[in-house]
mmCIF file of C-alpha atoms and ligand atoms in Angstrom:
data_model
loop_
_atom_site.group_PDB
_atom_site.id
_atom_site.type_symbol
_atom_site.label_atom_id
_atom_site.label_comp_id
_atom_site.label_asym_id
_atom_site.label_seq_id
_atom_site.Cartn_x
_atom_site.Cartn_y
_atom_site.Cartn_z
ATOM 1 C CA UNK A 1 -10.020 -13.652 -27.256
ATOM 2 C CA UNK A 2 -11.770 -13.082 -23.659
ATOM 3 C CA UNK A 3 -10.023 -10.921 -21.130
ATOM 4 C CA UNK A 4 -7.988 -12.930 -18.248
ATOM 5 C CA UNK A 5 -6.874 -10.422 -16.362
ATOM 6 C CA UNK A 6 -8.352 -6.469 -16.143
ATOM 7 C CA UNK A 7 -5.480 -4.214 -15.048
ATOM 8 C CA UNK A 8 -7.574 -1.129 -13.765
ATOM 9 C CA UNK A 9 -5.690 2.504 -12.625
ATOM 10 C CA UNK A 10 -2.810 0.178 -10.660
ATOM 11 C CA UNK A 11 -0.905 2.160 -8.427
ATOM 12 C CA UNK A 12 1.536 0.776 -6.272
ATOM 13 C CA UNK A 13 4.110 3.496 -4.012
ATOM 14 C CA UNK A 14 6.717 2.068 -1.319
ATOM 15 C CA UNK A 15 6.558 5.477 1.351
ATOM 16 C CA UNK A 16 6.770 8.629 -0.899
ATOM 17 C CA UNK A 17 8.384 6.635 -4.049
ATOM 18 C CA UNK A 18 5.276 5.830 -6.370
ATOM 19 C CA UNK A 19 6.880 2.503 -8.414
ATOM 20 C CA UNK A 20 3.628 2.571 -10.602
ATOM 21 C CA UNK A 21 1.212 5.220 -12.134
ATOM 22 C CA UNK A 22 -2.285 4.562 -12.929
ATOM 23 C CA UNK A 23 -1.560 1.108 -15.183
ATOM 24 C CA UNK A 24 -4.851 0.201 -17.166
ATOM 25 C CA UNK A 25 -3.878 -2.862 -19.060
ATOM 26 C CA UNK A 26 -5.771 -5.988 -20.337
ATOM 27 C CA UNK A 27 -4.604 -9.406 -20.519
ATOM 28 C CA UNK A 28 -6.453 -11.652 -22.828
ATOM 29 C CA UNK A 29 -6.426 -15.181 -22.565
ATOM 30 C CA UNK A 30 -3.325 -17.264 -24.524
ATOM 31 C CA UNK A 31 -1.134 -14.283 -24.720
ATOM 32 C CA UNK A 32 2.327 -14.170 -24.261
ATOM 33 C CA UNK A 33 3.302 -10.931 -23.185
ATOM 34 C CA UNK A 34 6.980 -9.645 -22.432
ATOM 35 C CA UNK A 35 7.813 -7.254 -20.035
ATOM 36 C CA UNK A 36 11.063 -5.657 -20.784
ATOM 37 C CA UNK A 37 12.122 -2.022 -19.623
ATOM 38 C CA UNK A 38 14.908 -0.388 -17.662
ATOM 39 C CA UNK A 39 15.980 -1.561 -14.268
ATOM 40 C CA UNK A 40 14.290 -0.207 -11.812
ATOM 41 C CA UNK A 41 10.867 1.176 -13.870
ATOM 42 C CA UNK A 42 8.769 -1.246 -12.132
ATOM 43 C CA UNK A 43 8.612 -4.190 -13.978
ATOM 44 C CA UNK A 44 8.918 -6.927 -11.087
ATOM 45 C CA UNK A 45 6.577 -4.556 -8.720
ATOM 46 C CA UNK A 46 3.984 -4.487 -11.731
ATOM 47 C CA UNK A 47 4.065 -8.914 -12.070
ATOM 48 C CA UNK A 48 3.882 -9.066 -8.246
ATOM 49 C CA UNK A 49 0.781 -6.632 -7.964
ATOM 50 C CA UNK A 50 -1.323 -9.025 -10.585
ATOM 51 C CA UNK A 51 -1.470 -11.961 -7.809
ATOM 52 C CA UNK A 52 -0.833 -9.277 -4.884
ATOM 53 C CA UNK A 53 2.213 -10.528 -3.799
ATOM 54 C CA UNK A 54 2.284 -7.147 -3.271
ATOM 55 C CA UNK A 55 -1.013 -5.088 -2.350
ATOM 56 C CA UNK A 56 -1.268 -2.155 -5.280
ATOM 57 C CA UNK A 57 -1.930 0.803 -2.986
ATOM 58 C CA UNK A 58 -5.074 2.181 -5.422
ATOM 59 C CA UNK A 59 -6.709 0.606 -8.666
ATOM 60 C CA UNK A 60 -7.939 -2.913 -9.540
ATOM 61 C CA UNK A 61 -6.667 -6.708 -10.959
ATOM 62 C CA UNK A 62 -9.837 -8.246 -11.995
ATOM 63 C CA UNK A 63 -9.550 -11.848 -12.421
ATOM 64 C CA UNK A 64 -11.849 -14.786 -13.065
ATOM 65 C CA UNK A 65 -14.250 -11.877 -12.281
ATOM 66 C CA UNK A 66 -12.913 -10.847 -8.896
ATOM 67 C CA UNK A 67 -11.130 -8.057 -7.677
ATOM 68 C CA UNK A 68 -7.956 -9.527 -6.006
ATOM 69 C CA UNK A 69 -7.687 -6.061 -4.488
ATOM 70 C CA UNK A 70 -10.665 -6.053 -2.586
ATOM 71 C CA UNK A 71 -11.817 -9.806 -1.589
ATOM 72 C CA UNK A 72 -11.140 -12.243 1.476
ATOM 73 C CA UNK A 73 -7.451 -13.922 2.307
ATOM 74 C CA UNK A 74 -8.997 -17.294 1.593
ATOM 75 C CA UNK A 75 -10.860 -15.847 -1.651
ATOM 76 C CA UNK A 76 -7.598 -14.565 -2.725
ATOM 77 C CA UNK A 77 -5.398 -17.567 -2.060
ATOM 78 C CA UNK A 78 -7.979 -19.792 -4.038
ATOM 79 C CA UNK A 79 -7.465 -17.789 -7.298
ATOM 80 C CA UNK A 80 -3.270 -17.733 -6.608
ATOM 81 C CA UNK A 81 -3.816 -21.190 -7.308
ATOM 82 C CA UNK A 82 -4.840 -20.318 -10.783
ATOM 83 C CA UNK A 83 -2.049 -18.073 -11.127
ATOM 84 C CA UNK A 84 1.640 -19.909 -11.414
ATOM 85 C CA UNK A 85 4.157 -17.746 -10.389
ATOM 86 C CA UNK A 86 8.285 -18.817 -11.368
ATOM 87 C CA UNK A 87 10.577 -16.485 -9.899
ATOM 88 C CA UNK A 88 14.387 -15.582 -10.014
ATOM 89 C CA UNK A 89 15.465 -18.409 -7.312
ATOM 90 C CA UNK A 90 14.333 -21.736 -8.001
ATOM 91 C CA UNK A 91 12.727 -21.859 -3.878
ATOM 92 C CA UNK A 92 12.426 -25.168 -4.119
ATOM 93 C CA UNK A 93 12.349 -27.182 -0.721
ATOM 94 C CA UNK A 94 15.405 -28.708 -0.424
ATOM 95 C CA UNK A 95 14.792 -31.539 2.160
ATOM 96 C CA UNK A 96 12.230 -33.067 -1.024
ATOM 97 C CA UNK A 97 12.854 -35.008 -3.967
ATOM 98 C CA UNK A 98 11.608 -33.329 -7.132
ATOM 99 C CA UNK A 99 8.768 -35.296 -6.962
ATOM 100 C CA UNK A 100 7.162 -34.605 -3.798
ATOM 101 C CA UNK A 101 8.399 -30.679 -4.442
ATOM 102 C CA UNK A 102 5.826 -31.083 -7.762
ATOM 103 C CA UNK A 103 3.420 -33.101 -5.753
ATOM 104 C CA UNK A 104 2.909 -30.731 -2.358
ATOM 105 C CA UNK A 105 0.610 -27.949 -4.068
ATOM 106 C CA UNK A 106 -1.619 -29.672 -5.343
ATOM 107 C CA UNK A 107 -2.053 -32.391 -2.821
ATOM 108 C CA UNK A 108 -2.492 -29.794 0.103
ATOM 109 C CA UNK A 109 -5.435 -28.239 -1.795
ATOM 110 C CA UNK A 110 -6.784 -31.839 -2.396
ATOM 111 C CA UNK A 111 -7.311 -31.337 -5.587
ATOM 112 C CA UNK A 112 -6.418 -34.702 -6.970
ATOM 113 C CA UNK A 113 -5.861 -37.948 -5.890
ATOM 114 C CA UNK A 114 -2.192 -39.018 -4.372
ATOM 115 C CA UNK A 115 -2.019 -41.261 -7.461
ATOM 116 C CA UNK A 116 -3.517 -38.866 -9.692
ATOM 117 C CA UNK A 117 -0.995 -35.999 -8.501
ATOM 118 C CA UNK A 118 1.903 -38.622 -8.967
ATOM 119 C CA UNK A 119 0.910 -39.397 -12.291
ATOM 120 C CA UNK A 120 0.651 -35.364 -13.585
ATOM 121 C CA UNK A 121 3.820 -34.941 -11.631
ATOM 122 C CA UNK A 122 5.692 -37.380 -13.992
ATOM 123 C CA UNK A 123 4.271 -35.967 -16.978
ATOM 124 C CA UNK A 124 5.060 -32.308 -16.162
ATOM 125 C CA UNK A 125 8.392 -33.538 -15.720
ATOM 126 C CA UNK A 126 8.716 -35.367 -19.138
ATOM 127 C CA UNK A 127 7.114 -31.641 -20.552
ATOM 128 C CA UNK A 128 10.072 -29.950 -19.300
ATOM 129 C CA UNK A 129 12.940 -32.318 -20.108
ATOM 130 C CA UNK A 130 13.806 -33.525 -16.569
ATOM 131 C CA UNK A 131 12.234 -37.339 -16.517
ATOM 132 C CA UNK A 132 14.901 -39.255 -14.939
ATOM 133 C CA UNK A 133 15.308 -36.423 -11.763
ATOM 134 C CA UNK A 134 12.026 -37.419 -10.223
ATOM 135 C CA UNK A 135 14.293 -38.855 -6.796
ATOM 136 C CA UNK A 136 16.762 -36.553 -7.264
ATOM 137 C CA UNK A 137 17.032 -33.424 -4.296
ATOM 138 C CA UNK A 138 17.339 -30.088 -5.538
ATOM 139 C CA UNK A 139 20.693 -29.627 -4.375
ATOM 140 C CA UNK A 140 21.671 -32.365 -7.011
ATOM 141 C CA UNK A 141 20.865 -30.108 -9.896
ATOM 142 C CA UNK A 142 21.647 -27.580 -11.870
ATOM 143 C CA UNK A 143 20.467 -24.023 -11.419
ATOM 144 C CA UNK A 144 18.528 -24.177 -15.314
ATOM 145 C CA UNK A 145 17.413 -27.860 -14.298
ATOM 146 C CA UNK A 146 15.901 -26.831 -10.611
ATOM 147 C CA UNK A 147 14.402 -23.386 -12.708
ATOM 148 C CA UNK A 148 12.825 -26.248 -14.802
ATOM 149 C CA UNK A 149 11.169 -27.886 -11.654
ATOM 150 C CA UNK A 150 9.819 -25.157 -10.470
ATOM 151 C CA UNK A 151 8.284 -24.476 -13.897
ATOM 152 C CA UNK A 152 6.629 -28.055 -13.292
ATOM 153 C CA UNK A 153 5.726 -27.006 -9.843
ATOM 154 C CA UNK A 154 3.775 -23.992 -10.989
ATOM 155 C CA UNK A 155 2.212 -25.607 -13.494
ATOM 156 C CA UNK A 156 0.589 -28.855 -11.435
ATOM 157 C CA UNK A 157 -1.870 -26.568 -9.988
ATOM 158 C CA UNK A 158 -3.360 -26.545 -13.976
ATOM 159 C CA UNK A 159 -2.969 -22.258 -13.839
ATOM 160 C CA UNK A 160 -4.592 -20.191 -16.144
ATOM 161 C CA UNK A 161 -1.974 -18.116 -16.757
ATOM 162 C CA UNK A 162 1.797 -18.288 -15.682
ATOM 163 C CA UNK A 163 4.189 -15.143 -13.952
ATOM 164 C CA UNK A 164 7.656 -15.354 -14.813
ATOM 165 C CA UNK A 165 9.377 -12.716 -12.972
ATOM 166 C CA UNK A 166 13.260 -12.979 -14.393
ATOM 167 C CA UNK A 167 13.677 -16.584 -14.692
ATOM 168 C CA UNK A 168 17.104 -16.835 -16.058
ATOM 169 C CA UNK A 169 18.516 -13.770 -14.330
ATOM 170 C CA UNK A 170 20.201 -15.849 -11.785
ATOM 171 C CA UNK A 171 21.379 -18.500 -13.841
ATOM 172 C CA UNK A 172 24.764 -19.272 -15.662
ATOM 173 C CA UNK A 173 24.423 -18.030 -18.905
ATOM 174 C CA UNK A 174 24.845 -22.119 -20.212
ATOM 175 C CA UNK A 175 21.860 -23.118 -19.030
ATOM 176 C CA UNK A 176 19.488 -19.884 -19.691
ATOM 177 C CA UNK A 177 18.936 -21.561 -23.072
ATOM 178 C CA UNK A 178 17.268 -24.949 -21.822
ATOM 179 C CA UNK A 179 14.724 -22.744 -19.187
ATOM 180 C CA UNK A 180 13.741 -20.292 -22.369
ATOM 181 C CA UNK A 181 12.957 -23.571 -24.612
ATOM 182 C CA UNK A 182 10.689 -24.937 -21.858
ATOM 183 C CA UNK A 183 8.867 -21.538 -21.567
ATOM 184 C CA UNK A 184 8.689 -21.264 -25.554
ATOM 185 C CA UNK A 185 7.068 -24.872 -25.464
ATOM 186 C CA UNK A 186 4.688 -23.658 -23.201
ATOM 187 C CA UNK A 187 4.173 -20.487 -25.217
ATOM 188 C CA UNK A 188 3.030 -22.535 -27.884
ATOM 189 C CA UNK A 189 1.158 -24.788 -26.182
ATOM 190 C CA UNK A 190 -1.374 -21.992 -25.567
ATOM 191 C CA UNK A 191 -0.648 -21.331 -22.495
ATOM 192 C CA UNK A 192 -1.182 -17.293 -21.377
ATOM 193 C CA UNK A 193 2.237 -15.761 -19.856
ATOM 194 C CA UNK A 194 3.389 -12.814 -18.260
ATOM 195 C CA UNK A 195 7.073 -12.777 -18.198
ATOM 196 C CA UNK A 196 9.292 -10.292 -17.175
ATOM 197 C CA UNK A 197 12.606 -10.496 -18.452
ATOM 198 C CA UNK A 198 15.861 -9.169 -19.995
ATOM 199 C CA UNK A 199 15.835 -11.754 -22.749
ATOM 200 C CA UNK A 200 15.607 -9.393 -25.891
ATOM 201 C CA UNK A 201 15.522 -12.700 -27.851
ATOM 202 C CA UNK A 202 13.260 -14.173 -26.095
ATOM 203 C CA UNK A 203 10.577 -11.267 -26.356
ATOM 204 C CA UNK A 204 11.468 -10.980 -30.405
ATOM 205 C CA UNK A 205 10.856 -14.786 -31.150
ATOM 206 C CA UNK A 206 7.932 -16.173 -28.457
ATOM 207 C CA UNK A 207 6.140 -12.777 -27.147
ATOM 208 C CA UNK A 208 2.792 -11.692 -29.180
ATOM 209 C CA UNK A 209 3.120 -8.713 -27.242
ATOM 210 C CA UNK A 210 5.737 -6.321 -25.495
ATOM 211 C CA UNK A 211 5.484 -3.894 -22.820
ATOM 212 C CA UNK A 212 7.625 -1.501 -22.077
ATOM 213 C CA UNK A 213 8.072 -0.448 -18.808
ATOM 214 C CA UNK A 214 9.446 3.078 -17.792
ATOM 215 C CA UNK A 215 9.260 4.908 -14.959
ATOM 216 C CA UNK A 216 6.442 3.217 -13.585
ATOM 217 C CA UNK A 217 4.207 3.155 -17.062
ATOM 218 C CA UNK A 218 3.313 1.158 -19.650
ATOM 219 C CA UNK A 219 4.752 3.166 -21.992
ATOM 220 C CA UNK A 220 4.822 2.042 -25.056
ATOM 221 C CA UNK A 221 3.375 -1.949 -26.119
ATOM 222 C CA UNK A 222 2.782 -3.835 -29.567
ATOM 223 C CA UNK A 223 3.806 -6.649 -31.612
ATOM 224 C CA UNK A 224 7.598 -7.568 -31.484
ATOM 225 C CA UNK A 225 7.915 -6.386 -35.130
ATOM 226 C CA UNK A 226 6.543 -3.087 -33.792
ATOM 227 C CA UNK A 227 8.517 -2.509 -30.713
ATOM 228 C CA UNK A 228 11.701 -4.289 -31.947
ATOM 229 C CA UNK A 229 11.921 -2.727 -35.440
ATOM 230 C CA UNK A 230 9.982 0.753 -35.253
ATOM 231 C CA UNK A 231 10.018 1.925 -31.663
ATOM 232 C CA UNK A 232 7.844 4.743 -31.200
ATOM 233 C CA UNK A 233 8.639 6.403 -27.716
ATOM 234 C CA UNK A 234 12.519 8.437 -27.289
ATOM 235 C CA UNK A 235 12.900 6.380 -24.317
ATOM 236 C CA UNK A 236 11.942 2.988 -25.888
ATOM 237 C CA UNK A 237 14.316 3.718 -28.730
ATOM 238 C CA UNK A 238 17.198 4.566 -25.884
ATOM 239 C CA UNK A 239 16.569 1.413 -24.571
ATOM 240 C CA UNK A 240 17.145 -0.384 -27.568
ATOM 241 C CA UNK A 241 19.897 1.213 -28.739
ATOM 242 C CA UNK A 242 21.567 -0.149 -25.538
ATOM 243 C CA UNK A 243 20.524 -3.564 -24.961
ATOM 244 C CA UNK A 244 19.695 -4.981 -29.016
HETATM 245 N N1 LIG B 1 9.618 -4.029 -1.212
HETATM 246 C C1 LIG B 1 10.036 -2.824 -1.620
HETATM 247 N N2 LIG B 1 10.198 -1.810 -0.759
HETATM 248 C C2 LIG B 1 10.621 -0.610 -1.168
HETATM 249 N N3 LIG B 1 10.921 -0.287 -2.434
HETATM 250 C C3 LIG B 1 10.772 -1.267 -3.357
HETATM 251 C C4 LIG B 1 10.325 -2.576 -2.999
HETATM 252 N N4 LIG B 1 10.270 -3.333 -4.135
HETATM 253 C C5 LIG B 1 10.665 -2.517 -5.139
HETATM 254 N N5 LIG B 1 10.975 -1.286 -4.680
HETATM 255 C C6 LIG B 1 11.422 -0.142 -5.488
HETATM 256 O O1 LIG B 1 10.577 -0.064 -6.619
HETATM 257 C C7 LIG B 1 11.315 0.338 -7.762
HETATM 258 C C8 LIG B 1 11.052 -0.616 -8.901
HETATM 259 O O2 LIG B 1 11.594 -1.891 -8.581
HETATM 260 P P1 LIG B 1 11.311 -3.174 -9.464
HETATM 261 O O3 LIG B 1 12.086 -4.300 -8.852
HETATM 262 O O4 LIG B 1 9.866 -3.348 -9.650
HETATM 263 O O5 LIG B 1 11.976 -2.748 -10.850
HETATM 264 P P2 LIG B 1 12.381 -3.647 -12.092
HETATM 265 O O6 LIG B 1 12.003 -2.889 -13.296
HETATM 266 O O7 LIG B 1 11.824 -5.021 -11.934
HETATM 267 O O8 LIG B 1 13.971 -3.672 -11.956
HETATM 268 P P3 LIG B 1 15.039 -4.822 -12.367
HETATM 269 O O9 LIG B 1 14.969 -4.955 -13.863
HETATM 270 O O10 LIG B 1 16.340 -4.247 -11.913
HETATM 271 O O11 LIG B 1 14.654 -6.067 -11.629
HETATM 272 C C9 LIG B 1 12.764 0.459 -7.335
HETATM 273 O O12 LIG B 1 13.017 1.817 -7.058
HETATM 274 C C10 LIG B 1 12.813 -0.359 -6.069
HETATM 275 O O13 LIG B 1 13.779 0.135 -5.200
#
């Protein structure tokens, strides 16, 4: 499979604490890689350096060919667009109905047509279960339904690859279930994710891959079979022993 996204000596310090150390990763396109680690190793800082939400303070994130490190605000907001990001809180705007909170991304880049937009919005809503909330306002819903939106936000700018930075960390734990079977669906639709998460179950039945994060390295990565069954590193095998 071709390389999405080039992970080059990341570093990324806040003052004198250095959160990551020299990260050389590759991404290839339709992977679904989990994140998992200790809190505090770097895990959310490491998702939020691939789109430079946060600007790595030395090394490269090649993608589409382009160093998002090193090219123009506009250059850099353009490929964000190809990058769908779902984070912890929902952020959805709550003065809009689901539909125009689906609709506003891509019809401020013009991408599509108003009807078009309308059209993919309504579909991305049937994808993730949610066809009957299209008037609805956020406030209306449920914390794993409004996670669902914004999983049909992110994905009406047609990204190449998704970010999931702890997407049922802030949810009851009754509706965690209904936000992981939209993201497996999406797994196997072929879709290439990054996900961060504490979901041990999650990783062991949908990742292809899982990184583990500690202390600001990759430090150990492979199939969930590998990780989850025959863990390699001490610390990987400490942090099993406390969270499996
Ligand atoms: N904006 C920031 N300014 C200063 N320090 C930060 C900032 N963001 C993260 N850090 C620090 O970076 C370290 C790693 O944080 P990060 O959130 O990436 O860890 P994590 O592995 O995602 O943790 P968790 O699983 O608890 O979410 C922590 O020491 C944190 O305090």
């Amino acid at each position: 499979m071709p390389n999405l996204i080039e992970i080059k000596n990341l570093e990324k310090s806040f003052g004198k604490n250095q959160v990551l150390k020299n990260i050389n990763e590759v991404v290839e396109k339709g992977q679904v890689i989990c994140v998992i680690g200790p809190s505090g190793s770097g895990k959310s800082t490491f998702l939020r350096c691939l789109n430079v939400l946060e600007k790595p303070t030395k090394g490269q994130v090649i993608f589409e060919n382009q160093d998002l490190t090193n090219i123009s605000e506009t250059a850099l907001n353009k490929l964000r667009e190809r990058m769908g990001m779902v984070f912890q809180s929902f952020n959805l705007f709550p003065n809009m109905n689901v539909l125009n909170n689906i609709k506003l991304a891509p019809l401020k880049v013009k991408m599509i047509s108003e009807i078009e937009t309308t059209k993919k919005a309504h579909e991305l809503l049937e994808q993730v279960g949610l066809a009957d909330k299209a008037e609805q306002f956020p406030a209306n819903l449920s914390g794993g339904q409004q996670q669902r939106v914004a999983i049909a936000r992110a994905l009406a700018m047609n990204p190449e690859v998704m970010l999931f930075d702890e997407p049922t960390s802030a949810l009851d734990p009754e509706m965690v279930g209904e936000v992981l079977k939209v993201m497996k669906d999406l797994a196997e639709s072929g879709m290439t994710m990054i996900v961060v998460t504490h979901e041990m179950g999650f990783a062991k039945e949908v990742a292809n891959q899982v990184w583990f994060m500690d202390e600001g390295f990759i430090q150990e990565k492979g199939s969930p079979n590998e990780f989850f069954v025959n863990p390699k590193t001490k610390r990987a095998k400490e942090f099993l022993s406390k969270v499996l």
